[in-house]
Amino acid sequence: MKLTADAKGTFAIAPTPFHDDGRIDERSIDRLTDFYEEVGCDGVTVLGILGEAPKLDAAEAEQVALRFVKRARKLQVIVGVSAPGFATIRSLAKASMDAGAAGVMIAPPPSLRTDDQIVTYYRQAAEAIGSDVPFVLQDYPLTFSVVMTPAVIRRIISENASCVMLKHEDWPGLEKITTLRGFERDGSMRHIAILTGNGGLFLDFEVERGADGANTGYAFPEMLVDVVKLSAAGRRDEAHDLFDAHLPYLRYEQQQGPLGLAVRKYVLKRRGVLGSDAQRKPALILSAQAKQEVDYLLSRIARVDRRAAALKS
Amino acid sequence: MKLTADAKGTFAIAPTPFHDDGRIDERSIDRLTDFYEEVGCDGVTVLGILGEAPKLDAAEAEQVALRFVKRARKLQVIVGVSAPGFATIRSLAKASMDAGAAGVMIAPPPSLRTDDQIVTYYRQAAEAIGSDVPFVLQDYPLTFSVVMTPAVIRRIISENASCVMLKHEDWPGLEKITTLRGFERDGSMRHIAILTGNGGLFLDFEVERGADGANTGYAFPEMLVDVVKLSAAGRRDEAHDLFDAHLPYLRYEQQQGPLGLAVRKYVLKRRGVLGSDAQRKPALILSAQAKQEVDYLLSRIARVDRRAAALKS
Amino acid sequence: MKLTADAKGTFAIAPTPFHDDGRIDERSIDRLTDFYEEVGCDGVTVLGILGEAPKLDAAEAEQVALRFVKRARKLQVIVGVSAPGFATIRSLAKASMDAGAAGVMIAPPPSLRTDDQIVTYYRQAAEAIGSDVPFVLQDYPLTFSVVMTPAVIRRIISENASCVMLKHEDWPGLEKITTLRGFERDGSMRHIAILTGNGGLFLDFEVERGADGANTGYAFPEMLVDVVKLSAAGRRDEAHDLFDAHLPYLRYEQQQGPLGLAVRKYVLKRRGVLGSDAQRKPALILSAQAKQEVDYLLSRIARVDRRAAALKS
Amino acid sequence: MKLTADAKGTFAIAPTPFHDDGRIDERSIDRLTDFYEEVGCDGVTVLGILGEAPKLDAAEAEQVALRFVKRARKLQVIVGVSAPGFATIRSLAKASMDAGAAGVMIAPPPSLRTDDQIVTYYRQAAEAIGSDVPFVLQDYPLTFSVVMTPAVIRRIISENASCVMLKHEDWPGLEKITTLRGFERDGSMRHIAILTGNGGLFLDFEVERGADGANTGYAFPEMLVDVVKLSAAGRRDEAHDLFDAHLPYLRYEQQQGPLGLAVRKYVLKRRGVLGSDAQRKPALILSAQAKQEVDYLLSRIARVDRRAAALKS
């Protein structure tokens, strides 16, 4: 089923599992997919930054995307297809959609500066993948150094009917959600799904501002699922209580670059989901002290959230 | 008393108080100085990024620095003197030290790229202010886009006897503290004070890694003071409990750019310390919704930390 | 006389003369001013990047600007007032205009990214200096990493009646001139003066595209004066012949950063205009081989343009 | 024959020929290869920035590289393999070398900042392609925003025996060549080939400083060949005379980004080498006025260099 502007809930961002020697670990892909379904995710985004996508060659990227797509039963699979050029974007988008992916995600190349450059890029990208392929607009200035105003996002959405979701991870970004939802209310922009990333650091307020859910790689996606649901049910204090219990560790995990990835793979391995926490080069090895810090933080979550207690050691 | 490499504790980062019309508010400077002393800070850093330093002209910068210096009784005052050129740095450093400042802080200009460029810059800056002026090295890649390896920091410290403190706000940065303290242990670097910034987001672990304290603008500096002390006393769980109680709001405040500043001025006004929460242009006005979010977060801290309860409304 | 949108001809960009020990050399300022008048310049821009403006403190900047203003008889003096904040911009603009400057020049701070950020910045800057102060918009993406589309420039000009000149130094930039002149023809933008910088590297075609003249620091401003006049008179081949004779050296001089400055000061000293070719730190010392290369290039110009032959050795 | 540190002469940088509809034009690849051989080039570098490499998908990149390799008789073919990750680099390097390429070229990813990051990157890249694959280190800060000091280049060369050539296109960069050759003379660095790019803008002096030749995409490679030879033969004035005759057009062609590419494809089509001057999207269409400017400049070269006169119109 293709992704639509009515998507909501929690779309996990998946790491790419490797064996210790760097080969792709397909069994762990299967386990990871099952895990996301079991904890209540609505979808999964693969081959994003967290997925070490640039470290795969074209054949490997297709292999990973297709494995997730084939394993997923109810999960919608979104495939990150960002690449330096449209030919590569098109090739991976086509292979993924043919296999049954729900849509693709496209990040802006870091060279974009002006409003027009950004809008033109997405017009050409949408044309490259074809107007029948739903795509997610990724807005992550901290990582891509491309700054999109709400008005630019509106232009992209207006021009491209196939743009159905915003992965919102501007920082600070709460007002941006409010502004975009205001555009919908004043009739100047059609509705799209807004799911939020940035490690989940502001998820508690993002859903209150109008976001439809989470789209991030937090290693306890069940918390994301629950916070989104509690908030949607108007149980504000409970949503914050749960979120706050996880925040000290979530903040630790959300450290930029390879460290955040290393922490997540370490925890997903401890949870029995990944067979190995190996990253491809350039990789960061977690220090013994960092692991102890993570373990300490997890033990503190476990006092409140029993699901975090059930960790393999 | 001049700043030395033995500095420790909590050095608050001060905002610059303005009247609603943009004039400098000297009475609020006095109140702010007294406030930092009352809550147990050991020092205060003025005219940093949070202090809107670039928005002051040369005469105003000197006026602000001197007012803080004159009001302080026990607090050591560090003056941010970062500027595009050495002549401006020298002028403000001289005026500040003559008035009794403890030292100055120098950030790297964003154009620096190579290791040698960074080391050369600090050599020339130290020469410009004079070898008798203690200075703080500010390491904040997220804001300045200058990346200093631990080895580069060691070179700067080795070359410049007047470099006595590191304002550490790399992110991620825990391993950097460990590496620098390792340099001290293996005898390859003399001891310097390491105080940490980055909004305090990792203070709980930074002090465990070897940092000597906090150097940030969190609007409840008493929490910083207590966490630093609890941690130094080996009361780890209590330190984390207190830190975690503040973290949801601390995270909100730590949003980059003018938003974080707006939140802090809003809270310091609510606390009765600032007469106005006005910023100079370019300024960001806090939305009603943002204020409600802050108020909500403060009310949640107040359940645990009674000091946060005593807010003017 | 204040700068207007009818300005044309050659506005030299002046270096700031220093003594060997780094003090400001006021006699050389006088000689430089006279020199520009004698070779036929219409104006001079001081305290730009070439003028090492960031290396001066506030008092020195005012001293330099006022010395140029007082010495000038027919030359219009434009003062670069770019600074990290509006208070500093305002102070120097006021002092300069009070002394008789024709206008000021304002470069964008490197942090600006979106169209709206750029337009807002110039609105606030124009407000800060006052609507009676004519200003030059500097468009130099290579150095400032701020990219202004023609439409953004049009918005700035439309919003700010006091914006009377564009210092055009985008690269590539010929189509931009054509587009802006097209805006004037189609009535969507009022006329402004366009003078071109970027070391003069494309001056031959820039004037053919509609630029009103040159605004750069080439060490033989008489060539700029003549090329602008020849081109205006429709003597295209002669304009190119003269330009091409200078191009090998002009290209050498136009090397980015401190090297270009060092070459220009070296040649202006050889021409007897500057008493010293000293730069303030951070400075670049010209190697013996570089000096020989410059000398060789000047000797080649001298075969064609006798004015280049009259150099002190 | 594999590339060695003794390479010298002129290695053209090839554009990638497309049909008007964007398909790869293999016949034009053949013509282009023959053309480079006929005018006396020693090698050709394909799939560089000028070759629009990021716009090809993996299969197309391999197709283009192999077509050049198969057509070349005496020319050494270097294949640009720069990519966001090592797996993609490895795949293309292997396919190219298996087919008979002489070596590969690797540019640094724009995220690299510190000296150590740069050195580590090249260590891992060299390991990824295998120690038996000779590679060219591309040093082009203007485009990649990665700044390598001479000492960093020396570290890369020392660590990686397979690094045999530097594509030098720092700007300004003459002193860098002198410093690197000085390292060779003082015995601190082994000899490597230095060929220079940056559009050829400083080729006249680069060869005098010690460069072994040219490695750029100038549309009249015969000029590059002759200047390199004249200079090597000590015929300095003749070398400069020829270079200077081309400089006005060379400067025009050397405009950054898609404009320079558009100009070169236009001229190579006029020369009968390319069947079409089409670029893949994002593309820049040359304006009528730009074409007239190019034609004017070519007509001026033709007064001096008869080879430029033989253009199809």
mmCIF file of N, CA, C and O in Angstrom, chain A residues 142 171-175 178 201-202 204-205 208-209 236-237 240-241 243-244 247-248 251-252 254-256 259 287 289-290 293 296-297 300 303, chain B residues 142 171-175 178 201-202 204-205 208-209 236-237 240-241 243-244 247-248 251-252 254-256 259 287 289-290 293 296-297 300 303:
data_model
loop_
_atom_site.group_PDB
_atom_site.id
_atom_site.type_symbol
_atom_site.label_atom_id
_atom_site.label_comp_id
_atom_site.label_asym_id
_atom_site.label_seq_id
_atom_site.Cartn_x
_atom_site.Cartn_y
_atom_site.Cartn_z
ATOM 1 N N LEU A 142 20.446 20.702 10.559
ATOM 2 C CA LEU A 142 21.663 20.477 11.341
ATOM 3 C C LEU A 142 22.619 19.553 10.595
ATOM 4 O O LEU A 142 23.831 19.743 10.620
ATOM 5 N N TRP A 171 15.678 22.139 14.045
ATOM 6 C CA TRP A 171 15.969 22.296 15.470
ATOM 7 C C TRP A 171 16.533 23.683 15.713
ATOM 8 O O TRP A 171 17.618 23.947 15.209
ATOM 9 N N PRO A 172 15.819 24.580 16.367
ATOM 10 C CA PRO A 172 14.501 24.385 16.978
ATOM 11 C C PRO A 172 13.420 24.280 15.896
ATOM 12 O O PRO A 172 13.592 24.854 14.809
ATOM 13 N N GLY A 173 12.324 23.611 16.208
ATOM 14 C CA GLY A 173 11.366 23.367 15.154
ATOM 15 C C GLY A 173 9.906 23.380 15.560
ATOM 16 O O GLY A 173 9.037 23.149 14.708
ATOM 17 N N LEU A 174 9.596 23.643 16.821
ATOM 18 C CA LEU A 174 8.192 23.558 17.229
ATOM 19 C C LEU A 174 7.325 24.574 16.491
ATOM 20 O O LEU A 174 6.219 24.255 16.042
ATOM 21 N N GLU A 175 7.828 25.801 16.350
ATOM 22 C CA GLU A 175 7.030 26.819 15.681
ATOM 23 C C GLU A 175 6.787 26.469 14.216
ATOM 24 O O GLU A 175 5.790 26.873 13.618
ATOM 25 N N THR A 178 3.726 24.394 13.960
ATOM 26 C CA THR A 178 2.558 25.255 14.146
ATOM 27 C C THR A 178 2.273 26.086 12.886
ATOM 28 O O THR A 178 1.117 26.219 12.459
ATOM 29 N N LEU A 201 13.973 14.124 20.369
ATOM 30 C CA LEU A 201 14.305 15.002 21.497
ATOM 31 C C LEU A 201 13.163 15.943 21.904
ATOM 32 O O LEU A 201 13.085 16.398 23.040
ATOM 33 N N PHE A 202 12.257 16.237 20.952
ATOM 34 C CA PHE A 202 11.131 17.132 21.264
ATOM 35 C C PHE A 202 9.786 16.475 20.950
ATOM 36 O O PHE A 202 8.785 17.173 20.774
ATOM 37 N N ASP A 204 7.624 14.985 22.674
ATOM 38 C CA ASP A 204 6.530 15.273 23.605
ATOM 39 C C ASP A 204 5.735 16.516 23.199
ATOM 40 O O ASP A 204 4.509 16.531 23.265
ATOM 41 N N PHE A 205 6.451 17.548 22.752
ATOM 42 C CA PHE A 205 5.746 18.765 22.345
ATOM 43 C C PHE A 205 5.383 18.760 20.862
ATOM 44 O O PHE A 205 4.438 19.426 20.439
ATOM 45 N N GLU A 208 2.024 17.618 20.355
ATOM 46 C CA GLU A 208 1.067 18.623 20.837
ATOM 47 C C GLU A 208 0.928 19.784 19.850
ATOM 48 O O GLU A 208 -0.098 20.452 19.810
ATOM 49 N N ARG A 209 1.974 20.011 19.081
ATOM 50 C CA ARG A 209 1.931 21.093 18.097
ATOM 51 C C ARG A 209 1.264 20.678 16.789
ATOM 52 O O ARG A 209 1.079 21.514 15.903
ATOM 53 N N ARG A 236 -2.059 14.002 28.556
ATOM 54 C CA ARG A 236 -0.836 14.772 28.456
ATOM 55 C C ARG A 236 0.201 14.404 29.517
ATOM 56 O O ARG A 236 1.363 14.156 29.200
ATOM 57 N N ASP A 237 -0.210 14.440 30.775
ATOM 58 C CA ASP A 237 0.776 14.200 31.833
ATOM 59 C C ASP A 237 1.390 12.804 31.724
ATOM 60 O O ASP A 237 2.597 12.620 31.920
ATOM 61 N N HIS A 240 3.995 12.832 29.003
ATOM 62 C CA HIS A 240 5.246 13.457 29.447
ATOM 63 C C HIS A 240 5.963 12.598 30.483
ATOM 64 O O HIS A 240 7.192 12.523 30.482
ATOM 65 N N ASP A 241 5.228 11.979 31.367
ATOM 66 C CA ASP A 241 5.882 11.129 32.371
ATOM 67 C C ASP A 241 6.685 10.015 31.697
ATOM 68 O O ASP A 241 7.841 9.757 32.061
ATOM 69 N N PHE A 243 7.725 9.943 28.547
ATOM 70 C CA PHE A 243 8.801 10.543 27.758
ATOM 71 C C PHE A 243 9.964 10.950 28.660
ATOM 72 O O PHE A 243 11.130 10.671 28.371
ATOM 73 N N ASP A 244 9.648 11.612 29.757
ATOM 74 C CA ASP A 244 10.698 12.111 30.645
ATOM 75 C C ASP A 244 11.515 10.974 31.260
ATOM 76 O O ASP A 244 12.714 11.134 31.517
ATOM 77 N N LEU A 247 13.998 10.271 28.685
ATOM 78 C CA LEU A 247 14.776 11.384 28.134
ATOM 79 C C LEU A 247 16.274 11.337 28.457
ATOM 80 O O LEU A 247 17.091 11.599 27.558
ATOM 81 N N PRO A 248 16.688 11.003 29.683
ATOM 82 C CA PRO A 248 18.138 10.997 29.929
ATOM 83 C C PRO A 248 18.886 10.056 28.983
ATOM 84 O O PRO A 248 19.952 10.399 28.474
ATOM 85 N N ARG A 251 18.480 11.385 25.204
ATOM 86 C CA ARG A 251 19.431 12.464 24.944
ATOM 87 C C ARG A 251 20.816 11.901 24.677
ATOM 88 O O ARG A 251 21.536 12.353 23.797
ATOM 89 N N TYR A 252 21.194 10.880 25.426
ATOM 90 C CA TYR A 252 22.517 10.269 25.248
ATOM 91 C C TYR A 252 22.625 9.651 23.859
ATOM 92 O O TYR A 252 23.645 9.754 23.186
ATOM 93 N N GLN A 254 20.982 10.500 21.277
ATOM 94 C CA GLN A 254 20.770 11.431 20.181
ATOM 95 C C GLN A 254 22.034 12.217 19.816
ATOM 96 O O GLN A 254 22.006 13.114 19.001
ATOM 97 N N GLN A 255 23.159 11.882 20.401
ATOM 98 C CA GLN A 255 24.397 12.562 20.038
ATOM 99 C C GLN A 255 24.656 12.393 18.531
ATOM 100 O O GLN A 255 24.491 11.321 17.985
ATOM 101 N N GLN A 256 25.082 13.463 17.924
ATOM 102 C CA GLN A 256 25.231 13.491 16.475
ATOM 103 C C GLN A 256 26.293 12.524 15.978
ATOM 104 O O GLN A 256 27.255 12.221 16.653
ATOM 105 N N LEU A 259 28.460 8.368 16.866
ATOM 106 C CA LEU A 259 28.299 7.957 18.261
ATOM 107 C C LEU A 259 26.865 7.516 18.533
ATOM 108 O O LEU A 259 26.625 6.466 19.137
ATOM 109 N N SER A 287 33.434 3.262 23.663
ATOM 110 C CA SER A 287 34.387 2.985 24.746
ATOM 111 C C SER A 287 33.690 2.217 25.867
ATOM 112 O O SER A 287 32.459 2.223 25.983
ATOM 113 N N GLN A 289 33.689 3.001 28.899
ATOM 114 C CA GLN A 289 33.022 3.966 29.770
ATOM 115 C C GLN A 289 31.668 4.380 29.184
ATOM 116 O O GLN A 289 30.681 4.512 29.904
ATOM 117 N N ALA A 290 31.623 4.550 27.870
ATOM 118 C CA ALA A 290 30.352 4.909 27.234
ATOM 119 C C ALA A 290 29.327 3.792 27.421
ATOM 120 O O ALA A 290 28.153 4.043 27.699
ATOM 121 N N GLU A 293 27.963 3.976 30.820
ATOM 122 C CA GLU A 293 27.012 5.089 30.938
ATOM 123 C C GLU A 293 25.649 4.699 30.369
ATOM 124 O O GLU A 293 24.597 4.988 30.948
ATOM 125 N N TYR A 296 23.981 2.286 32.703
ATOM 126 C CA TYR A 296 23.456 3.009 33.870
ATOM 127 C C TYR A 296 22.135 3.700 33.529
ATOM 128 O O TYR A 296 21.158 3.624 34.271
ATOM 129 N N LEU A 297 22.112 4.330 32.379
ATOM 130 C CA LEU A 297 20.884 5.032 31.974
ATOM 131 C C LEU A 297 19.740 4.048 31.741
ATOM 132 O O LEU A 297 18.591 4.320 32.105
ATOM 133 N N ARG A 300 18.221 2.970 34.898
ATOM 134 C CA ARG A 300 17.352 3.996 35.483
ATOM 135 C C ARG A 300 15.990 4.019 34.781
ATOM 136 O O ARG A 300 14.962 4.218 35.427
ATOM 137 N N ARG A 303 13.617 1.303 36.100
ATOM 138 C CA ARG A 303 12.877 1.516 37.350
ATOM 139 C C ARG A 303 11.434 1.911 37.075
ATOM 140 O O ARG A 303 10.538 1.701 37.877
ATOM 141 N N LEU B 142 29.693 23.234 17.098
ATOM 142 C CA LEU B 142 28.349 23.360 16.541
ATOM 143 C C LEU B 142 28.059 24.806 16.142
ATOM 144 O O LEU B 142 27.430 25.066 15.118
ATOM 145 N N TRP B 171 30.218 18.504 20.874
ATOM 146 C CA TRP B 171 29.037 17.645 20.980
ATOM 147 C C TRP B 171 29.018 16.670 19.827
ATOM 148 O O TRP B 171 28.881 17.143 18.708
ATOM 149 N N PRO B 172 29.218 15.371 20.027
ATOM 150 C CA PRO B 172 29.433 14.718 21.314
ATOM 151 C C PRO B 172 30.821 15.058 21.853
ATOM 152 O O PRO B 172 31.734 15.338 21.060
ATOM 153 N N GLY B 173 30.959 14.995 23.185
ATOM 154 C CA GLY B 173 32.208 15.467 23.745
ATOM 155 C C GLY B 173 32.728 14.727 24.958
ATOM 156 O O GLY B 173 33.771 15.098 25.486
ATOM 157 N N LEU B 174 32.039 13.681 25.393
ATOM 158 C CA LEU B 174 32.494 13.018 26.621
ATOM 159 C C LEU B 174 33.882 12.408 26.459
ATOM 160 O O LEU B 174 34.732 12.531 27.341
ATOM 161 N N GLU B 175 34.124 11.764 25.317
ATOM 162 C CA GLU B 175 35.434 11.130 25.131
ATOM 163 C C GLU B 175 36.550 12.170 25.088
ATOM 164 O O GLU B 175 37.692 11.891 25.439
ATOM 165 N N THR B 178 37.741 12.797 28.551
ATOM 166 C CA THR B 178 38.551 11.654 28.981
ATOM 167 C C THR B 178 39.937 11.691 28.343
ATOM 168 O O THR B 178 40.954 11.455 29.006
ATOM 169 N N LEU B 201 23.646 20.064 28.712
ATOM 170 C CA LEU B 201 22.914 18.871 28.277
ATOM 171 C C LEU B 201 23.569 17.558 28.699
ATOM 172 O O LEU B 201 22.899 16.537 28.813
ATOM 173 N N PHE B 202 24.875 17.591 28.933
ATOM 174 C CA PHE B 202 25.579 16.369 29.356
ATOM 175 C C PHE B 202 26.349 16.572 30.654
ATOM 176 O O PHE B 202 27.269 15.811 30.953
ATOM 177 N N ASP B 204 25.748 15.910 33.676
ATOM 178 C CA ASP B 204 25.759 14.770 34.603
ATOM 179 C C ASP B 204 26.934 13.826 34.357
ATOM 180 O O ASP B 204 27.588 13.368 35.289
ATOM 181 N N PHE B 205 27.230 13.581 33.073
ATOM 182 C CA PHE B 205 28.354 12.691 32.768
ATOM 183 C C PHE B 205 29.670 13.451 32.609
ATOM 184 O O PHE B 205 30.738 12.882 32.819
ATOM 185 N N GLU B 208 31.531 13.418 35.685
ATOM 186 C CA GLU B 208 32.048 12.073 35.957
ATOM 187 C C GLU B 208 33.265 11.753 35.092
ATOM 188 O O GLU B 208 34.110 10.937 35.459
ATOM 189 N N ARG B 209 33.337 12.395 33.942
ATOM 190 C CA ARG B 209 34.467 12.173 33.049
ATOM 191 C C ARG B 209 35.693 13.010 33.431
ATOM 192 O O ARG B 209 36.747 12.879 32.827
ATOM 193 N N ARG B 236 26.381 9.862 43.289
ATOM 194 C CA ARG B 236 26.042 9.770 41.871
ATOM 195 C C ARG B 236 24.537 9.762 41.620
ATOM 196 O O ARG B 236 24.035 10.528 40.798
ATOM 197 N N ASP B 237 23.812 8.875 42.285
ATOM 198 C CA ASP B 237 22.387 8.756 41.983
ATOM 199 C C ASP B 237 21.641 10.054 42.304
ATOM 200 O O ASP B 237 20.759 10.476 41.547
ATOM 201 N N HIS B 240 22.254 12.521 39.531
ATOM 202 C CA HIS B 240 21.438 12.222 38.355
ATOM 203 C C HIS B 240 19.955 12.493 38.607
ATOM 204 O O HIS B 240 19.243 12.976 37.723
ATOM 205 N N ASP B 241 19.494 12.177 39.785
ATOM 206 C CA ASP B 241 18.080 12.430 40.081
ATOM 207 C C ASP B 241 17.759 13.922 39.929
ATOM 208 O O ASP B 241 16.750 14.295 39.328
ATOM 209 N N PHE B 243 19.542 16.176 38.275
ATOM 210 C CA PHE B 243 19.733 16.567 36.875
ATOM 211 C C PHE B 243 18.542 16.134 36.026
ATOM 212 O O PHE B 243 18.007 16.920 35.227
ATOM 213 N N ASP B 244 18.112 14.906 36.197
ATOM 214 C CA ASP B 244 17.020 14.372 35.374
ATOM 215 C C ASP B 244 15.716 15.128 35.605
ATOM 216 O O ASP B 244 14.901 15.272 34.672
ATOM 217 N N LEU B 247 16.031 18.023 33.379
ATOM 218 C CA LEU B 247 16.396 17.800 31.978
ATOM 219 C C LEU B 247 15.297 18.156 30.962
ATOM 220 O O LEU B 247 15.596 18.768 29.934
ATOM 221 N N PRO B 248 14.024 17.812 31.223
ATOM 222 C CA PRO B 248 13.026 18.155 30.195
ATOM 223 C C PRO B 248 12.990 19.664 29.901
ATOM 224 O O PRO B 248 12.881 20.070 28.740
ATOM 225 N N ARG B 251 16.542 20.778 28.344
ATOM 226 C CA ARG B 251 16.565 20.465 26.912
ATOM 227 C C ARG B 251 15.796 21.519 26.107
ATOM 228 O O ARG B 251 16.207 21.944 25.029
ATOM 229 N N TYR B 252 14.672 21.960 26.649
ATOM 230 C CA TYR B 252 13.866 22.960 25.949
ATOM 231 C C TYR B 252 14.641 24.269 25.811
ATOM 232 O O TYR B 252 14.613 24.929 24.783
ATOM 233 N N GLN B 254 17.810 24.614 25.811
ATOM 234 C CA GLN B 254 19.078 24.494 25.106
ATOM 235 C C GLN B 254 18.898 24.557 23.585
ATOM 236 O O GLN B 254 19.836 24.353 22.834
ATOM 237 N N GLN B 255 17.716 24.849 23.107
ATOM 238 C CA GLN B 255 17.529 24.983 21.668
ATOM 239 C C GLN B 255 18.450 26.077 21.128
ATOM 240 O O GLN B 255 18.593 27.136 21.713
ATOM 241 N N GLN B 256 19.052 25.791 19.993
ATOM 242 C CA GLN B 256 20.068 26.673 19.446
ATOM 243 C C GLN B 256 19.520 28.041 19.071
ATOM 244 O O GLN B 256 18.365 28.193 18.712
ATOM 245 N N LEU B 259 16.222 31.304 20.123
ATOM 246 C CA LEU B 259 15.117 30.734 20.895
ATOM 247 C C LEU B 259 15.554 30.403 22.317
ATOM 248 O O LEU B 259 14.882 30.751 23.296
ATOM 249 N N SER B 287 6.555 32.770 21.354
ATOM 250 C CA SER B 287 5.114 32.667 21.118
ATOM 251 C C SER B 287 4.395 32.339 22.422
ATOM 252 O O SER B 287 5.000 31.837 23.375
ATOM 253 N N GLN B 289 2.365 29.987 22.861
ATOM 254 C CA GLN B 289 2.417 28.542 23.057
ATOM 255 C C GLN B 289 3.758 28.113 23.667
ATOM 256 O O GLN B 289 3.802 27.240 24.538
ATOM 257 N N ALA B 290 4.819 28.745 23.200
ATOM 258 C CA ALA B 290 6.132 28.412 23.767
ATOM 259 C C ALA B 290 6.176 28.773 25.251
ATOM 260 O O ALA B 290 6.704 28.016 26.075
ATOM 261 N N GLU B 293 4.461 26.178 27.154
ATOM 262 C CA GLU B 293 5.277 24.965 27.268
ATOM 263 C C GLU B 293 6.343 25.117 28.353
ATOM 264 O O GLU B 293 6.578 24.205 29.146
ATOM 265 N N TYR B 296 4.678 24.940 31.700
ATOM 266 C CA TYR B 296 4.332 23.548 32.012
ATOM 267 C C TYR B 296 5.561 22.787 32.514
ATOM 268 O O TYR B 296 5.509 22.071 33.521
ATOM 269 N N LEU B 297 6.678 22.995 31.822
ATOM 270 C CA LEU B 297 7.904 22.293 32.218
ATOM 271 C C LEU B 297 8.385 22.755 33.589
ATOM 272 O O LEU B 297 8.837 21.949 34.408
ATOM 273 N N ARG B 300 6.480 21.166 36.297
ATOM 274 C CA ARG B 300 6.879 19.776 36.533
ATOM 275 C C ARG B 300 8.172 19.694 37.341
ATOM 276 O O ARG B 300 8.320 18.811 38.187
ATOM 277 N N ARG B 303 7.573 20.109 41.103
ATOM 278 C CA ARG B 303 7.121 18.967 41.906
ATOM 279 C C ARG B 303 8.283 18.346 42.670
ATOM 280 O O ARG B 303 8.104 17.722 43.713
#
